[in-house]
Amino acid sequence: VALPLLTTAFGLTAATAGLLGAASLIGMFFGGLIFGAVTDKLGRQKVYIADLACFVVLSALQFFANEPWQLIVLRTLMGVAVGADLAIAGTIASEFAPQKSRGPLLVVLVTMFSVGAAVAYTVGYFMLQLGPDAWRWMLASSAIPAVLILMMRLGTPESPRWLLSRGRTDEAEAVLKQMLGPNASLADIAE
């Protein structure tokens, strides 16, 4: 929705407009590719918080972009954060959910990404009324739901399965008790 406004505001060539439109997808490819392995080393929870915090900052910075290359860089980096989040969110969901609920939970997760895209398009359409600089508000507004989600994530414990893979048995058991109650034990999750 913002691309026609950006094309007018910056006098974008077709190639630059295409690159701007593809920047986040390029970033998502690399974010998903790289951050699956990073979370295996650093832990799920740290990266789960950091990627969304980066997304919030990068989102807000789009408001202040004065050159197309700035938006290309910001949107590529935002794509890296989204790609990382796709990899991490699926892993966390599958590691925390009981076996019976994993499939449906992952379907809901993937569906919510599509619902979010549709909502973003709709919000962008209504923001067109803000005039020629509406693109600034459209792009920066993605920080608002991201902040809300970030606040909900702040209490997320580390994955007990990841803790077990690192030999941190006591911490894994503590997380299980926190999540499943005082009678939970490591026997409740498969290695």
CSV table of C-alpha atoms in Angstrom, one decimal:
chain,number,residue,atom,x,y,z
A,1,VAL,CA,0.0,0.0,0.0
A,2,ALA,CA,2.9,2.4,0.8
A,3,LEU,CA,4.9,1.6,-2.4
A,4,PRO,CA,3.0,3.9,-4.8
A,5,LEU,CA,3.4,6.7,-2.3
A,6,LEU,CA,7.1,6.0,-1.9
A,7,THR,CA,7.5,5.9,-5.7
A,8,THR,CA,6.0,9.3,-5.9
A,9,ALA,CA,7.8,10.8,-2.9
A,10,PHE,CA,11.3,9.6,-4.0
A,11,GLY,CA,10.8,9.3,-7.8
A,12,LEU,CA,11.7,5.7,-7.6
A,13,THR,CA,12.8,3.8,-10.7
A,14,ALA,CA,11.1,0.4,-11.4
A,15,ALA,CA,14.3,-1.4,-10.2
A,16,THR,CA,14.5,0.6,-7.0
A,17,ALA,CA,10.8,0.1,-6.3
A,18,GLY,CA,11.3,-3.6,-6.9
A,19,LEU,CA,14.3,-3.8,-4.6
A,20,LEU,CA,12.4,-1.9,-1.9
A,21,GLY,CA,9.4,-4.2,-2.3
A,22,ALA,CA,11.6,-7.3,-2.1
A,23,ALA,CA,14.0,-6.1,0.6
A,24,SER,CA,12.0,-7.6,3.5
A,25,LEU,CA,11.7,-11.0,1.7
A,26,ILE,CA,15.4,-11.1,1.0
A,27,GLY,CA,16.0,-10.4,4.7
A,28,MET,CA,13.5,-13.1,5.7
A,29,PHE,CA,15.3,-15.7,3.7
A,30,PHE,CA,18.6,-14.9,5.5
A,31,GLY,CA,17.0,-14.4,8.9
A,32,GLY,CA,15.3,-17.9,8.8
A,33,LEU,CA,18.5,-19.5,7.4
A,34,ILE,CA,20.8,-18.0,10.0
A,35,PHE,CA,18.8,-17.7,13.2
A,36,GLY,CA,17.6,-21.3,13.5
A,37,ALA,CA,21.3,-22.2,14.1
A,38,VAL,CA,21.8,-19.2,16.3
A,39,THR,CA,19.0,-20.1,18.7
A,40,ASP,CA,20.4,-23.6,18.9
A,41,LYS,CA,23.6,-22.1,20.3
A,42,LEU,CA,22.3,-19.1,22.3
A,43,GLY,CA,18.9,-20.3,23.5
A,44,ARG,CA,15.4,-19.7,22.3
A,45,GLN,CA,14.2,-17.1,24.7
A,46,LYS,CA,17.1,-14.6,24.3
A,47,VAL,CA,16.8,-14.5,20.5
A,48,TYR,CA,12.9,-14.6,20.7
A,49,ILE,CA,13.0,-11.3,22.6
A,50,ALA,CA,16.0,-9.7,20.8
A,51,ASP,CA,14.6,-10.3,17.3
A,52,LEU,CA,11.3,-8.6,18.1
A,53,ALA,CA,13.1,-5.7,20.0
A,54,CYS,CA,15.2,-5.1,16.8
A,55,PHE,CA,12.0,-5.2,14.7
A,56,VAL,CA,10.4,-2.5,16.9
A,57,VAL,CA,13.4,-0.2,16.6
A,58,LEU,CA,13.9,-0.7,12.9
A,59,SER,CA,10.2,-0.2,12.3
A,60,ALA,CA,10.2,3.1,14.1
A,61,LEU,CA,13.3,4.3,12.2
A,62,GLN,CA,11.5,3.9,8.9
A,63,PHE,CA,9.5,7.1,9.8
A,64,PHE,CA,12.8,9.1,9.6
A,65,ALA,CA,14.1,7.7,6.3
A,66,ASN,CA,14.9,10.4,3.8
A,67,GLU,CA,16.5,8.3,1.0
A,68,PRO,CA,15.3,5.0,-0.7
A,69,TRP,CA,18.6,3.2,0.3
A,70,GLN,CA,17.8,3.9,4.0
A,71,LEU,CA,14.4,2.1,3.6
A,72,ILE,CA,16.0,-0.7,1.7
A,73,VAL,CA,18.5,-1.3,4.5
A,74,LEU,CA,15.9,-1.0,7.2
A,75,ARG,CA,13.4,-3.2,5.5
A,76,THR,CA,16.1,-5.9,4.8
A,77,LEU,CA,17.1,-5.9,8.4
A,78,MET,CA,13.4,-6.0,9.5
A,79,GLY,CA,13.1,-9.0,7.2
A,80,VAL,CA,16.0,-10.7,8.9
A,81,ALA,CA,14.1,-10.2,12.2
A,82,VAL,CA,10.9,-11.6,10.8
A,83,GLY,CA,12.7,-14.6,9.3
A,84,ALA,CA,14.4,-15.2,12.6
A,85,ASP,CA,11.0,-14.9,14.3
A,86,LEU,CA,9.4,-17.4,12.0
A,87,ALA,CA,12.2,-20.0,12.8
A,88,ILE,CA,12.1,-19.3,16.5
A,89,ALA,CA,8.4,-19.1,17.0
A,90,GLY,CA,7.8,-22.4,15.4
A,91,THR,CA,10.5,-24.0,17.4
A,92,ILE,CA,9.3,-22.6,20.7
A,93,ALA,CA,5.7,-23.5,20.0
A,94,SER,CA,6.6,-27.1,19.2
A,95,GLU,CA,8.9,-27.4,22.2
A,96,PHE,CA,6.4,-26.0,24.7
A,97,ALA,CA,3.2,-27.5,23.4
A,98,PRO,CA,2.0,-31.0,24.4
A,99,GLN,CA,2.5,-33.5,21.6
A,100,LYS,CA,-1.3,-33.6,20.8
A,101,SER,CA,-1.5,-29.8,20.4
A,102,ARG,CA,1.7,-29.2,18.3
A,103,GLY,CA,0.2,-29.6,14.9
A,104,PRO,CA,-2.9,-27.4,15.5
A,105,LEU,CA,-0.7,-24.8,17.3
A,106,LEU,CA,1.7,-24.6,14.4
A,107,VAL,CA,-1.2,-24.2,11.9
A,108,VAL,CA,-2.5,-21.3,14.1
A,109,LEU,CA,0.9,-19.8,14.2
A,110,VAL,CA,1.3,-19.8,10.4
A,111,THR,CA,-2.2,-18.6,9.9
A,112,MET,CA,-1.7,-15.7,12.2
A,113,PHE,CA,1.2,-14.5,10.1
A,114,SER,CA,-1.2,-14.4,7.1
A,115,VAL,CA,-3.9,-12.7,9.2
A,116,GLY,CA,-1.3,-10.1,10.3
A,117,ALA,CA,-0.4,-9.4,6.7
A,118,ALA,CA,-4.1,-8.9,5.7
A,119,VAL,CA,-4.7,-6.6,8.7
A,120,ALA,CA,-1.5,-4.6,7.8
A,121,TYR,CA,-2.8,-4.1,4.3
A,122,THR,CA,-6.2,-3.0,5.6
A,123,VAL,CA,-4.7,-0.6,8.1
A,124,GLY,CA,-2.4,0.8,5.4
A,125,TYR,CA,-5.4,1.4,3.1
A,126,PHE,CA,-7.2,3.5,5.7
A,127,MET,CA,-4.0,5.4,6.4
A,128,LEU,CA,-3.9,6.6,2.8
A,129,GLN,CA,-6.0,9.5,4.0
A,130,LEU,CA,-3.0,10.9,5.9
A,131,GLY,CA,-1.6,12.5,2.7
A,132,PRO,CA,1.6,12.2,0.8
A,133,ASP,CA,3.7,11.3,3.9
A,134,ALA,CA,1.2,8.6,4.9
A,135,TRP,CA,3.9,6.0,3.9
A,136,ARG,CA,5.9,7.2,7.0
A,137,TRP,CA,3.0,6.4,9.3
A,138,MET,CA,2.2,3.2,7.5
A,139,LEU,CA,5.7,1.8,7.8
A,140,ALA,CA,6.4,3.0,11.3
A,141,SER,CA,3.0,1.8,12.6
A,142,SER,CA,4.3,-1.8,12.5
A,143,ALA,CA,6.1,-1.0,15.7
A,144,ILE,CA,2.8,-0.8,17.6
A,145,PRO,CA,1.7,-4.4,17.4
A,146,ALA,CA,5.3,-5.5,17.7
A,147,VAL,CA,5.6,-3.6,21.0
A,148,LEU,CA,2.5,-5.3,22.3
A,149,ILE,CA,3.8,-8.8,21.3
A,150,LEU,CA,7.2,-8.0,22.8
A,151,MET,CA,5.6,-7.1,26.2
A,152,MET,CA,3.7,-10.5,26.1
A,153,ARG,CA,6.9,-12.3,25.3
A,154,LEU,CA,9.0,-10.9,28.2
A,155,GLY,CA,7.9,-13.5,30.6
A,156,THR,CA,8.6,-16.4,28.3
A,157,PRO,CA,10.9,-18.9,30.0
A,158,GLU,CA,13.7,-20.7,28.1
A,159,SER,CA,12.7,-23.9,26.4
A,160,PRO,CA,13.1,-26.9,28.7
A,161,ARG,CA,14.2,-29.0,25.7
A,162,TRP,CA,16.9,-26.6,24.9
A,163,LEU,CA,18.0,-26.4,28.5
A,164,LEU,CA,18.2,-30.3,28.5
A,165,SER,CA,20.3,-30.2,25.3
A,166,ARG,CA,22.8,-28.0,27.2
A,167,GLY,CA,22.9,-30.2,30.3
A,168,ARG,CA,21.0,-27.7,32.4
A,169,THR,CA,18.7,-30.3,34.0
A,170,ASP,CA,17.7,-28.3,37.1
A,171,GLU,CA,16.7,-25.3,35.1
A,172,ALA,CA,14.7,-27.4,32.7
A,173,GLU,CA,12.8,-29.1,35.5
A,174,ALA,CA,12.1,-25.7,37.1
A,175,VAL,CA,10.6,-24.4,33.9
A,176,LEU,CA,8.5,-27.5,33.6
A,177,LYS,CA,7.2,-27.1,37.1
A,178,GLN,CA,6.4,-23.4,36.4
A,179,MET,CA,4.5,-24.4,33.2
A,180,LEU,CA,2.9,-27.7,34.1
A,181,GLY,CA,2.6,-27.5,37.9
A,182,PRO,CA,4.6,-28.8,40.9
A,183,ASN,CA,4.2,-32.5,39.9
A,184,ALA,CA,5.8,-32.1,36.5
A,185,SER,CA,9.1,-33.8,35.9
A,186,LEU,CA,11.5,-34.3,33.1
A,187,ALA,CA,9.8,-37.6,32.2
A,188,ASP,CA,6.9,-35.4,30.9
A,189,ILE,CA,9.0,-34.4,27.9
A,190,ALA,CA,10.8,-36.6,25.4
A,191,GLU,CA,14.5,-36.0,25.0
